[in-house]
Structure formats: structure tokens, C-alpha cells
GROMACS .gro file of N, CA and C in nm:
model
  537
    1MET      N    1   0.059  -0.125   0.006
    1MET     CA    2  -0.007   0.012   0.016
    1MET      C    3   0.115   0.121  -0.013
    2SER      N    4   0.213   0.128   0.064
    2SER     CA    5   0.257   0.242   0.065
    2SER      C    6   0.332   0.259  -0.090
    3TYR      N    7   0.382   0.164  -0.107
    3TYR     CA    8   0.448   0.182  -0.275
    3TYR      C    9   0.329   0.236  -0.349
    4LEU      N   10   0.218   0.233  -0.355
    4LEU     CA   11   0.116   0.309  -0.448
    4LEU      C   12   0.086   0.419  -0.402
    5ASN      N   13   0.125   0.479  -0.301
    5ASN     CA   14   0.108   0.634  -0.236
    5ASN      C   15   0.213   0.721  -0.287
    6ARG      N   16   0.366   0.668  -0.275
    6ARG     CA   17   0.468   0.736  -0.343
    6ARG      C   18   0.461   0.754  -0.470
    7PRO      N   19   0.439   0.697  -0.564
    7PRO     CA   20   0.452   0.767  -0.728
    7PRO      C   21   0.354   0.823  -0.742
    8ILE      N   22   0.238   0.842  -0.662
    8ILE     CA   23   0.121   0.924  -0.679
    8ILE      C   24   0.173   1.056  -0.623
    9PHE      N   25   0.229   1.073  -0.530
    9PHE     CA   26   0.276   1.144  -0.454
    9PHE      C   27   0.384   1.236  -0.552
   10ILE      N   28   0.497   1.161  -0.596
   10ILE     CA   29   0.572   1.221  -0.677
   10ILE      C   30   0.526   1.279  -0.809
   11PHE      N   31   0.435   1.225  -0.860
   11PHE     CA   32   0.395   1.263  -0.981
   11PHE      C   33   0.309   1.382  -0.950
   12SER      N   34   0.199   1.406  -0.860
   12SER     CA   35   0.188   1.533  -0.839
   12SER      C   36   0.279   1.646  -0.755
   13CYS      N   37   0.377   1.611  -0.746
   13CYS     CA   38   0.474   1.717  -0.713
   13CYS      C   39   0.547   1.749  -0.869
   14LEU      N   40   0.595   1.641  -0.927
   14LEU     CA   41   0.617   1.699  -1.058
   14LEU      C   42   0.517   1.794  -1.171
   15VAL      N   43   0.398   1.733  -1.152
   15VAL     CA   44   0.251   1.840  -1.200
   15VAL      C   45   0.294   1.967  -1.165
   16LEU      N   46   0.279   2.020  -1.016
   16LEU     CA   47   0.315   2.093  -1.012
   16LEU      C   48   0.418   2.196  -1.015
   17PHE      N   49   0.532   2.134  -1.024
   17PHE     CA   50   0.698   2.199  -1.098
   17PHE      C   51   0.645   2.227  -1.221
   18LEU      N   52   0.621   2.146  -1.293
   18LEU     CA   53   0.585   2.191  -1.433
   18LEU      C   54   0.500   2.338  -1.454
   19SER      N   55   0.361   2.287  -1.350
   19SER     CA   56   0.281   2.416  -1.396
   19SER      C   57   0.347   2.541  -1.337
   20THR      N   58   0.457   2.533  -1.266
   20THR     CA   59   0.510   2.681  -1.212
   20THR      C   60   0.618   2.684  -1.275
   21ASN      N   61   0.689   2.620  -1.394
   21ASN     CA   62   0.796   2.611  -1.485
   21ASN      C   63   0.716   2.695  -1.641
   22ILE      N   64   0.582   2.663  -1.621
   22ILE     CA   65   0.512   2.711  -1.750
   22ILE      C   66   0.470   2.906  -1.727
   23VAL      N   67   0.462   2.889  -1.573
   23VAL     CA   68   0.424   3.056  -1.545
   23VAL      C   69   0.555   3.125  -1.577
   24TYR      N   70   0.668   3.065  -1.490
   24TYR     CA   71   0.790   3.120  -1.527
   24TYR      C   72   0.839   3.173  -1.656
   25ALA      N   73   0.830   3.062  -1.773
   25ALA     CA   74   0.853   3.063  -1.950
   25ALA      C   75   0.776   3.180  -1.976
   26GLN      N   76   0.608   3.196  -1.935
   26GLN     CA   77   0.543   3.276  -2.015
   26GLN      C   78   0.583   3.446  -1.937
   27THR      N   79   0.616   3.454  -1.815
   27THR     CA   80   0.673   3.549  -1.748
   27THR      C   81   0.767   3.600  -1.811
   28ILE      N   82   0.873   3.522  -1.840
   28ILE     CA   83   0.987   3.550  -1.955
   28ILE      C   84   0.947   3.602  -2.059
   29LEU      N   85   0.860   3.545  -2.169
   29LEU     CA   86   0.823   3.584  -2.262
   29LEU      C   87   0.769   3.710  -2.280
   30ASP      N   88   0.682   3.744  -2.154
   30ASP     CA   89   0.621   3.856  -2.143
   30ASP      C   90   0.732   3.964  -2.117
   31SER      N   91   0.837   3.944  -2.041
   31SER     CA   92   0.941   4.024  -2.022
   31SER      C   93   1.045   4.054  -2.174
   32LEU      N   94   1.034   3.946  -2.233
   32LEU     CA   95   1.068   4.024  -2.356
   32LEU      C   96   1.017   4.102  -2.467
   33ASP      N   97   0.907   4.020  -2.451
   33ASP     CA   98   0.806   4.155  -2.538
   33ASP      C   99   0.820   4.254  -2.512
   34ASN      N  100   0.881   4.296  -2.346
   34ASN     CA  101   0.887   4.459  -2.339
   34ASN      C  102   0.955   4.495  -2.339
   35THR      N  103   1.068   4.432  -2.349
   35THR     CA  104   1.213   4.478  -2.403
   35THR      C  105   1.251   4.444  -2.507
   36SER      N  106   1.155   4.454  -2.612
   36SER     CA  107   1.225   4.408  -2.755
   36SER      C  108   1.336   4.534  -2.810
   37VAL      N  109   1.389   4.477  -2.900
   37VAL     CA  110   1.483   4.591  -2.989
   37VAL      C  111   1.412   4.687  -3.092
   38GLN      N  112   1.301   4.706  -3.082
   38GLN     CA  113   1.241   4.804  -3.143
   38GLN      C  114   1.243   4.952  -3.085
   39PRO      N  115   1.243   5.062  -3.193
   39PRO     CA  116   1.264   5.172  -3.172
   39PRO      C  117   1.159   5.215  -3.048
   40VAL      N  118   1.201   5.277  -2.961
   40VAL     CA  119   1.142   5.318  -2.845
   40VAL      C  120   1.042   5.422  -2.856
   41TYR      N  121   1.123   5.532  -2.955
   41TYR     CA  122   1.015   5.630  -3.004
   41TYR      C  123   0.979   5.616  -3.177
   42LYS      N  124   0.887   5.652  -3.175
   42LYS     CA  125   0.832   5.667  -3.357
   42LYS      C  126   0.751   5.795  -3.366
   43TYR      N  127   0.803   5.875  -3.457
   43TYR     CA  128   0.718   6.011  -3.501
   43TYR      C  129   0.682   6.014  -3.666
   44ASN      N  130   0.613   6.019  -3.709
   44ASN     CA  131   0.554   6.047  -3.846
   44ASN      C  132   0.523   6.182  -3.832
   45ALA      N  133   0.548   6.273  -3.945
   45ALA     CA  134   0.553   6.404  -4.015
   45ALA      C  135   0.420   6.442  -3.952
   46LYS      N  136   0.289   6.380  -3.918
   46LYS     CA  137   0.185   6.473  -3.857
   46LYS      C  138   0.234   6.525  -3.693
   47GLN      N  139   0.302   6.393  -3.619
   47GLN     CA  140   0.322   6.406  -3.512
   47GLN      C  141   0.438   6.521  -3.478
   48LEU      N  142   0.526   6.517  -3.591
   48LEU     CA  143   0.633   6.635  -3.577
   48LEU      C  144   0.579   6.754  -3.567
   49ASN      N  145   0.496   6.775  -3.692
   49ASN     CA  146   0.427   6.927  -3.680
   49ASN      C  147   0.310   6.953  -3.570
   50GLN      N  148   0.278   6.864  -3.519
   50GLN     CA  149   0.175   6.891  -3.398
   50GLN      C  150   0.284   6.919  -3.295
   51LYS      N  151   0.367   6.877  -3.320
   51LYS     CA  152   0.484   6.886  -3.133
   51LYS      C  153   0.565   6.982  -3.192
   52GLY      N  154   0.562   7.083  -3.294
   52GLY     CA  155   0.671   7.187  -3.321
   52GLY      C  156   0.761   7.155  -3.390
   53GLY      N  157   0.797   7.046  -3.445
   53GLY     CA  158   0.936   6.999  -3.529
   53GLY      C  159   1.003   6.924  -3.475
   54VAL      N  160   1.130   6.885  -3.508
   54VAL     CA  161   1.210   6.752  -3.490
   54VAL      C  162   1.272   6.801  -3.357
   55VAL      N  163   1.353   6.921  -3.365
   55VAL     CA  164   1.401   7.005  -3.213
   55VAL      C  165   1.306   6.969  -3.092
   56SER      N  166   1.167   7.009  -3.135
   56SER     CA  167   1.062   7.036  -3.013
   56SER      C  168   1.035   6.887  -2.968
   57THR      N  169   1.035   6.828  -3.076
   57THR     CA  170   0.962   6.663  -3.047
   57THR      C  171   1.112   6.563  -2.947
   58LEU      N  172   1.193   6.584  -2.998
   58LEU     CA  173   1.308   6.512  -2.923
   58LEU      C  174   1.293   6.603  -2.785
   59ALA      N  175   1.288   6.695  -2.772
   59ALA     CA  176   1.319   6.762  -2.649
   59ALA      C  177   1.205   6.681  -2.539
   60LEU      N  178   1.074   6.646  -2.601
   60LEU     CA  179   0.979   6.592  -2.515
   60LEU      C  180   0.991   6.457  -2.421
   61GLN      N  181   1.096   6.366  -2.517
   61GLN     CA  182   1.138   6.241  -2.484
   61GLN      C  183   1.186   6.251  -2.345
   62GLN      N  184   1.145   6.115  -2.271
   62GLN     CA  185   1.213   6.114  -2.156
   62GLN      C  186   1.334   6.066  -2.176
   63GLY      N  187   1.445   6.117  -2.054
   63GLY     CA  188   1.589   6.132  -2.063
   63GLY      C  189   1.671   6.177  -2.173
   64SER      N  190   1.597   6.297  -2.247
   64SER     CA  191   1.651   6.383  -2.331
   64SER      C  192   1.651   6.513  -2.315
   65LEU      N  193   1.766   6.558  -2.360
   65LEU     CA  194   1.765   6.711  -2.357
   65LEU      C  195   1.820   6.779  -2.469
   66ILE      N  196   1.803   6.873  -2.495
   66ILE     CA  197   1.803   6.985  -2.633
   66ILE      C  198   1.941   7.109  -2.567
   67ASN      N  199   2.032   7.092  -2.589
   67ASN     CA  200   2.157   7.219  -2.553
   67ASN      C  201   2.114   7.319  -2.625
   68SER      N  202   2.183   7.451  -2.595
   68SER     CA  203   2.169   7.558  -2.669
   68SER      C  204   2.162   7.543  -2.832
   69LYS      N  205   2.263   7.490  -2.896
   69LYS     CA  206   2.304   7.431  -3.023
   69LYS      C  207   2.224   7.337  -3.077
   70ALA      N  208   2.106   7.310  -3.005
   70ALA     CA  209   1.990   7.218  -3.085
   70ALA      C  210   2.063   7.077  -3.087
   71GLN      N  211   2.144   7.013  -3.012
   71GLN     CA  212   2.203   6.888  -3.003
   71GLN      C  213   2.142   6.792  -2.880
   72LEU      N  214   2.126   6.687  -2.939
   72LEU     CA  215   2.042   6.577  -2.861
   72LEU      C  216   2.149   6.520  -2.749
   73GLN      N  217   2.116   6.562  -2.619
   73GLN     CA  218   2.183   6.490  -2.515
   73GLN      C  219   2.093   6.368  -2.464
   74TYR      N  220   2.127   6.260  -2.479
   74TYR     CA  221   2.029   6.170  -2.459
   74TYR      C  222   2.102   6.075  -2.302
   75ARG      N  223   2.031   6.027  -2.228
   75ARG     CA  224   2.098   5.969  -2.077
   75ARG      C  225   2.222   6.059  -2.032
   76GLY      N  226   2.193   6.183  -2.013
   76GLY     CA  227   2.317   6.274  -1.933
   76GLY      C  228   2.442   6.308  -2.031
   77LEU      N  229   2.417   6.204  -2.148
   77LEU     CA  230   2.569   6.180  -2.199
   77LEU      C  231   2.569   6.316  -2.306
   78SER      N  232   2.702   6.360  -2.326
   78SER     CA  233   2.742   6.452  -2.438
   78SER      C  234   2.655   6.409  -2.568
   79PRO      N  235   2.632   6.527  -2.643
   79PRO     CA  236   2.584   6.493  -2.809
   79PRO      C  237   2.672   6.404  -2.859
   80ARG      N  238   2.803   6.404  -2.847
   80ARG     CA  239   2.881   6.319  -2.934
   80ARG      C  240   2.870   6.157  -2.912
   81TYR      N  241   2.812   6.131  -2.826
   81TYR     CA  242   2.785   5.975  -2.790
   81TYR      C  243   2.628   5.950  -2.855
   82ASN      N  244   2.578   6.002  -2.941
   82ASN     CA  245   2.469   5.986  -3.019
   82ASN      C  246   2.489   5.965  -3.191
   83ALA      N  247   2.412   5.914  -3.238
   83ALA     CA  248   2.423   5.893  -3.377
   83ALA      C  249   2.338   5.939  -3.454
   84VAL      N  250   2.317   5.998  -3.539
   84VAL     CA  251   2.210   6.050  -3.640
   84VAL      C  252   2.258   6.008  -3.759
   85TYR      N  253   2.127   5.942  -3.811
   85TYR     CA  254   2.171   5.868  -3.953
   85TYR      C  255   2.013   5.926  -4.043
   86ILE      N  256   2.017   5.986  -4.149
   86ILE     CA  257   1.928   6.026  -4.260
   86ILE      C  258   1.924   5.963  -4.384
   87ASP      N  259   1.794   5.881  -4.383
   87ASP     CA  260   1.765   5.790  -4.490
   87ASP      C  261   1.887   5.696  -4.500
   88GLY      N  262   1.892   5.663  -4.340
   88GLY     CA  263   2.002   5.533  -4.385
   88GLY      C  264   2.151   5.555  -4.385
   89ILE      N  265   2.197   5.668  -4.364
   89ILE     CA  266   2.328   5.711  -4.383
   89ILE      C  267   2.390   5.802  -4.271
   90LEU      N  268   2.497   5.734  -4.227
   90LEU     CA  269   2.499   5.786  -4.094
   90LEU      C  270   2.559   5.969  -4.130
   91ALA      N  271   2.499   6.077  -4.074
   91ALA     CA  272   2.535   6.212  -4.090
   91ALA      C  273   2.646   6.251  -4.045
   92PRO      N  274   2.704   6.318  -4.127
   92PRO     CA  275   2.794   6.402  -4.071
   92PRO      C  276   2.806   6.500  -3.952
   93SER      N  277   2.904   6.534  -3.867
   93SER     CA  278   2.893   6.607  -3.795
   93SER      C  279   2.867   6.740  -3.807
   94THR      N  280   2.789   6.848  -3.741
   94THR     CA  281   2.789   6.979  -3.798
   94THR      C  282   2.865   7.072  -3.719
   95GLU      N  283   2.980   7.031  -3.612
   95GLU     CA  284   3.065   7.091  -3.524
   95GLU      C  285   3.175   7.089  -3.624
   96THR      N  286   3.262   7.183  -3.593
   96THR     CA  287   3.396   7.139  -3.606
   96THR      C  288   3.514   7.092  -3.522
   97SER      N  289   3.433   7.128  -3.371
   97SER     CA  290   3.537   7.079  -3.277
   97SER      C  291   3.481   6.936  -3.199
   98THR      N  292   3.383   6.901  -3.224
   98THR     CA  293   3.330   6.777  -3.150
   98THR      C  294   3.238   6.688  -3.267
   99LYS      N  295   3.226   6.581  -3.213
   99LYS     CA  296   3.161   6.500  -3.330
   99LYS      C  297   2.986   6.482  -3.279
  100ALA      N  298   2.941   6.612  -3.325
  100ALA     CA  299   2.777   6.626  -3.261
  100ALA      C  300   2.711   6.667  -3.413
  101PHE      N  301   2.566   6.638  -3.402
  101PHE     CA  302   2.450   6.694  -3.482
  101PHE      C  303   2.392   6.802  -3.432
  102SER      N  304   2.365   6.902  -3.511
  102SER     CA  305   2.278   7.020  -3.472
  102SER      C  306   2.147   7.001  -3.572
  103PHE      N  307   2.032   6.983  -3.471
  103PHE     CA  308   1.892   6.959  -3.578
  103PHE      C  309   1.841   7.109  -3.620
  104ASN      N  310   1.895   7.168  -3.558
  104ASN     CA  311   1.827   7.340  -3.649
  104ASN      C  312   1.843   7.331  -3.780
  105GLY      N  313   1.989   7.302  -3.859
  105GLY     CA  314   1.938   7.312  -3.989
  105GLY      C  315   1.869   7.233  -4.052
  106LEU      N  316   1.825   7.122  -4.017
  106LEU     CA  317   1.705   7.019  -4.078
  106LEU      C  318   1.581   7.096  -4.059
  107PRO      N  319   1.520   7.132  -4.131
  107PRO     CA  320   1.360   7.204  -4.192
  107PRO      C  321   1.260   7.046  -4.157
  108SER      N  322   1.172   7.113  -4.059
  108SER     CA  323   1.074   6.996  -4.044
  108SER      C  324   0.984   6.937  -4.144
  109GLY      N  325   0.973   7.060  -4.249
  109GLY     CA  326   0.888   7.009  -4.405
  109GLY      C  327   0.959   6.916  -4.458
  110PHE      N  328   1.056   6.868  -4.437
  110PHE     CA  329   1.140   6.778  -4.547
  110PHE      C  330   1.133   6.627  -4.460
  111VAL      N  331   1.093   6.632  -4.353
  111VAL     CA  332   1.107   6.499  -4.261
  111VAL      C  333   0.967   6.436  -4.231
  112ASN      N  334   0.992   6.284  -4.305
  112ASN     CA  335   0.860   6.219  -4.295
  112ASN      C  336   0.855   6.128  -4.194
  113SER      N  337   0.980   6.102  -4.136
  113SER     CA  338   0.926   6.041  -3.992
  113SER      C  339   1.104   6.053  -3.918
  114VAL      N  340   1.029   6.007  -3.788
  114VAL     CA  341   1.204   6.021  -3.737
  114VAL      C  342   1.184   5.878  -3.627
  115ASN      N  343   1.283   5.781  -3.613
  115ASN     CA  344   1.280   5.657  -3.512
  115ASN      C  345   1.418   5.684  -3.443
  116VAL      N  346   1.362   5.646  -3.291
  116VAL     CA  347   1.475   5.720  -3.225
  116VAL      C  348   1.511   5.569  -3.135
  117TYR      N  349   1.652   5.518  -3.175
  117TYR     CA  350   1.662   5.373  -3.109
  117TYR      C  351   1.767   5.397  -2.958
  118THR      N  352   1.716   5.342  -2.868
  118THR     CA  353   1.808   5.397  -2.744
  118THR      C  354   1.879   5.235  -2.689
  119ASN      N  355   1.848   5.130  -2.767
  119ASN     CA  356   1.917   5.013  -2.774
  119ASN      C  357   1.973   4.967  -2.914
  120GLY      N  358   2.046   4.861  -2.918
  120GLY     CA  359   2.103   4.801  -3.015
  120GLY      C  360   1.975   4.754  -3.108
  121THR      N  361   1.988   4.756  -3.241
  121THR     CA  362   1.888   4.695  -3.338
  121THR      C  363   1.992   4.638  -3.474
  122ALA      N  364   1.923   4.550  -3.537
  122ALA     CA  365   2.040   4.502  -3.651
  122ALA      C  366   2.031   4.609  -3.774
  123GLY      N  367   1.976   4.719  -3.785
  123GLY     CA  368   1.978   4.803  -3.876
  123GLY      C  369   2.068   4.908  -3.867
  124ILE      N  370   2.101   4.962  -3.733
  124ILE     CA  371   2.184   5.073  -3.677
  124ILE      C  372   2.326   5.016  -3.634
  125THR      N  373   2.399   5.057  -3.693
  125THR     CA  374   2.569   5.026  -3.647
  125THR      C  375   2.608   5.059  -3.483
  126GLY      N  376   2.686   4.961  -3.407
  126GLY     CA  377   2.670   5.053  -3.294
  126GLY      C  378   2.768   5.170  -3.235
  127GLU      N  379   2.766   5.242  -3.319
  127GLU     CA  380   2.854   5.383  -3.308
  127GLU      C  381   2.767   5.473  -3.218
  128PHE      N  382   2.677   5.432  -3.097
  128PHE     CA  383   2.618   5.511  -3.031
  128PHE      C  384   2.604   5.478  -2.875
  129THR      N  385   2.637   5.546  -2.776
  129THR     CA  386   2.565   5.521  -2.641
  129THR      C  387   2.479   5.562  -2.594
  130GLY      N  388   2.440   5.676  -2.647
  130GLY     CA  389   2.312   5.742  -2.613
  130GLY      C  390   2.227   5.712  -2.686
  131ALA      N  391   2.190   5.707  -2.801
  131ALA     CA  392   2.046   5.722  -2.891
  131ALA      C  393   2.096   5.744  -3.017
  132ALA      N  394   2.001   5.663  -3.111
  132ALA     CA  395   2.074   5.678  -3.217
  132ALA      C  396   1.918   5.727  -3.297
  133VAL      N  397   1.953   5.854  -3.383
  133VAL     CA  398   1.792   5.915  -3.434
  133VAL      C  399   1.818   5.885  -3.572
  134ASP      N  400   1.742   5.808  -3.640
  134ASP     CA  401   1.710   5.783  -3.760
  134ASP      C  402   1.628   5.854  -3.841
  135ILE      N  403   1.658   5.964  -3.913
  135ILE     CA  404   1.534   6.046  -3.990
  135ILE      C  405   1.544   6.007  -4.147
  136HIS      N  406   1.377   6.002  -4.171
  136HIS     CA  407   1.351   5.958  -4.300
  136HIS      C  408   1.283   6.084  -4.380
  137THR      N  409   1.366   6.111  -4.477
  137THR     CA  410   1.314   6.267  -4.568
  137THR      C  411   1.193   6.192  -4.607
  138LYS      N  412   1.129   6.311  -4.681
  138LYS     CA  413   1.000   6.259  -4.797
  138LYS      C  414   1.107   6.228  -4.900
  139ALA      N  415   1.033   6.110  -4.965
  139ALA     CA  416   1.104   6.077  -5.099
  139ALA      C  417   1.106   6.177  -5.226
  140LYS      N  418   0.975   6.241  -5.265
  140LYS     CA  419   0.965   6.341  -5.351
  140LYS      C  420   0.880   6.470  -5.313
  141VAL      N  421   0.916   6.584  -5.400
  141VAL     CA  422   0.804   6.699  -5.391
  141VAL      C  423   0.692   6.686  -5.497
  142ASP      N  424   0.622   6.672  -5.473
  142ASP     CA  425   0.490   6.667  -5.576
  142ASP      C  426   0.465   6.778  -5.670
  143LYS      N  427   0.503   6.915  -5.566
  143LYS     CA  428   0.464   7.062  -5.658
  143LYS      C  429   0.563   7.170  -5.604
  144ASN      N  430   0.591   7.264  -5.617
  144ASN     CA  431   0.661   7.370  -5.580
  144ASN      C  432   0.568   7.428  -5.465
  145PHE      N  433   0.626   7.449  -5.383
  145PHE     CA  434   0.540   7.541  -5.250
  145PHE      C  435   0.665   7.622  -5.200
  146THR      N  436   0.584   7.730  -5.134
  146THR     CA  437   0.645   7.826  -5.050
  146THR      C  438   0.593   7.826  -4.908
  147THR      N  439   0.667   7.819  -4.821
  147THR     CA  440   0.607   7.809  -4.684
  147THR      C  441   0.646   7.898  -4.589
  148LEU      N  442   0.547   7.980  -4.498
  148LEU     CA  443   0.587   8.085  -4.423
  148LEU      C  444   0.562   8.019  -4.281
  149SER      N  445   0.631   8.075  -4.217
  149SER     CA  446   0.628   8.016  -4.064
  149SER      C  447   0.653   8.130  -3.990
  150VAL      N  448   0.563   8.163  -3.873
  150VAL     CA  449   0.592   8.292  -3.810
  150VAL      C  450   0.599   8.207  -3.670
  151ASN      N  451   0.659   8.246  -3.563
  151ASN     CA  452   0.712   8.223  -3.456
  151ASN      C  453   0.698   8.356  -3.327
  152LEU      N  454   0.578   8.347  -3.231
  152LEU     CA  455   0.601   8.429  -3.144
  152LEU      C  456   0.660   8.421  -2.984
  153GLY      N  457   0.699   8.509  -2.927
  153GLY     CA  458   0.803   8.485  -2.822
  153GLY      C  459   0.728   8.578  -2.707
  154PHE      N  460   0.744   8.547  -2.577
  154PHE     CA  461   0.710   8.649  -2.474
  154PHE      C  462   0.822   8.635  -2.354
  155LEU      N  463   0.859   8.701  -2.342
  155LEU     CA  464   0.971   8.713  -2.211
  155LEU      C  465   0.893   8.766  -2.071
  156PRO      N  466   0.895   8.716  -1.978
  156PRO     CA  467   0.804   8.711  -1.878
  156PRO      C  468   0.860   8.852  -1.765
  157TYR      N  469   0.969   8.881  -1.774
  157TYR     CA  470   0.982   8.976  -1.706
  157TYR      C  471   1.030   9.126  -1.756
  158THR      N  472   0.971   9.116  -1.876
  158THR     CA  473   0.952   9.246  -1.977
  158THR      C  474   0.860   9.312  -1.874
  159THR      N  475   0.866   9.466  -1.893
  159THR     CA  476   0.746   9.579  -1.846
  159THR      C  477   0.698   9.631  -1.968
  160GLY      N  478   0.819   9.669  -2.084
  160GLY     CA  479   0.742   9.760  -2.187
  160GLY      C  480   0.824   9.915  -2.171
  161GLN      N  481   0.852   9.917  -2.067
  161GLN     CA  482   0.893  10.055  -2.036
  161GLN      C  483   1.028  10.054  -2.062
  162ASP      N  484   1.070  10.227  -2.078
  162ASP     CA  485   1.192  10.255  -2.099
  162ASP      C  486   1.305  10.242  -1.979
  163PHE      N  487   1.430  10.206  -2.017
  163PHE     CA  488   1.514  10.202  -1.891
  163PHE      C  489   1.617  10.300  -1.912
  164TYR      N  490   1.679  10.286  -1.793
  164TYR     CA  491   1.741  10.418  -1.754
  164TYR      C  492   1.889  10.398  -1.833
  165LYS      N  493   1.925  10.449  -1.891
  165LYS     CA  494   2.079  10.466  -1.980
  165LYS      C  495   2.168  10.656  -1.920
  166PRO      N  496   2.270  10.555  -1.869
  166PRO     CA  497   2.334  10.698  -1.798
  166PRO      C  498   2.398  10.759  -1.916
  167GLN      N  499   2.435  10.863  -1.881
  167GLN     CA  500   2.528  10.957  -1.961
  167GLN      C  501   2.623  10.922  -2.010
  168ASN      N  502   2.732  10.844  -1.966
  168ASN     CA  503   2.842  10.805  -1.992
  168ASN      C  504   2.838  10.644  -2.020
  169TYR      N  505   2.750  10.660  -2.112
  169TYR     CA  506   2.688  10.479  -2.142
  169TYR      C  507   2.816  10.432  -2.231
  170GLY      N  508   2.857  10.361  -2.185
  170GLY     CA  509   2.988  10.277  -2.288
  170GLY      C  510   3.120  10.327  -2.276
  171GLY      N  511   3.111  10.419  -2.170
  171GLY     CA  512   3.256  10.487  -2.153
  171GLY      C  513   3.263  10.602  -2.209
  172GLN      N  514   3.180  10.666  -2.286
  172GLN     CA  515   3.191  10.784  -2.382
  172GLN      C  516   3.111  10.906  -2.295
  173GLN      N  517   3.171  11.029  -2.290
  173GLN     CA  518   3.123  11.120  -2.237
  173GLN      C  519   3.026  11.223  -2.351
  174THR      N  520   2.940  11.270  -2.307
  174THR     CA  521   2.819  11.355  -2.425
  174THR      C  522   2.919  11.508  -2.397
  175SER      N  523   2.890  11.577  -2.495
  175SER     CA  524   2.971  11.706  -2.512
  175SER      C  525   2.902  11.777  -2.420
  176LEU      N  526   2.791  11.775  -2.305
  176LEU     CA  527   2.766  11.828  -2.204
  176LEU      C  528   2.876  11.821  -2.099
  177GLU      N  529   2.872  11.672  -2.050
  177GLU     CA  530   2.917  11.670  -1.963
  177GLU      C  531   3.075  11.694  -1.998
  178GLN      N  532   3.143  11.743  -2.115
  178GLN     CA  533   3.306  11.788  -2.118
  178GLN      C  534   3.325  11.919  -2.091
  179ALA      N  535   3.224  11.997  -2.078
  179ALA     CA  536   3.228  12.152  -2.110
  179ALA      C  537   3.242  12.163  -1.937
   0.00000   0.00000   0.00000
């Protein structure tokens, strides 16, 4: 009688372990789906125009910062640690002293989509530590066009009043002070 109970007990333990392993396998598969090597950020032309262009869109990403030269700093790293591709070709540096790309010279009207990769992927070479920005331009222009863009700004600490200017402004004396 004791021999019959043992195999049943061992069999029930094996079933319990197998079901536990299946749960772990499903958890692993779920985590692989969440950490896939797809681009973290994808923007099409409509989204870029709604957010104010390429520079404004890149500035809104988590972990990114646009410096005064319109260069992307990602993960707190210098702009030289990013790679920029235009239509699949590595873009040259726009700076003479460092390997950095300025997004100011890129008109948003010519951009079809922007993909930002923050981890490795097969289509992008491993020349980046921060992020790889893959910019796809529009294939062709259907007709001639002219674009007019107007931007308005406001400085919160301005009063609109005249400011005090001393008579010897800039170190030069006026003719009244010389007499």
C-alpha cells in the first residue's frame, strides 16, 4: 500500500513543478516582449508638426535634453555619444570641434518620420551610447511650394517701459559733460 502512495505523490509534485515552470516561461516571454529591440520612439510627419518640429519633439522625450546648439543629449551623455542617420546614411558632424549633430539645420517640412533607438538593433551600427536618431525624409516633392512660418515669443520679466541709460553709457562722455 505504501508503494502505491509514493508514485502518486511524486507525480503530483512533478505536475506542480511543471505548471510553475510554465508560469515562469510565460513571465519570461512577457518580459522579452516588453524589452524588444524595436525603436522606443516613432514619430511621423503629422506628429512632428503637431509638436513643433524635430527639435521640440526630441526635447519632449524622457531622458533627453536639447542644448543651446540644438544638439541631443540623451541619458545625460554628451551629444557626441549619439548617432544621427538621414535616410539610412550616417550624418556627418555639424560641429568642427566635436562629433555632434545640430538639428537646427533640418527643416521639419522635409522630414517624413523620425525613429529614436535607445538600444541596439540590426539596422543601426553600434556607434552610439546614448541614442541613434534615424530620420527619413520625404521621397519627392509633388509640386513647388513656399512655406511661411511665424513664431511669437514672450519674456515674462519685461515691462515694456524705457530703461535708465546713464549719460556716460559705454565709457563715452557726451558734449555736455565735457564742458
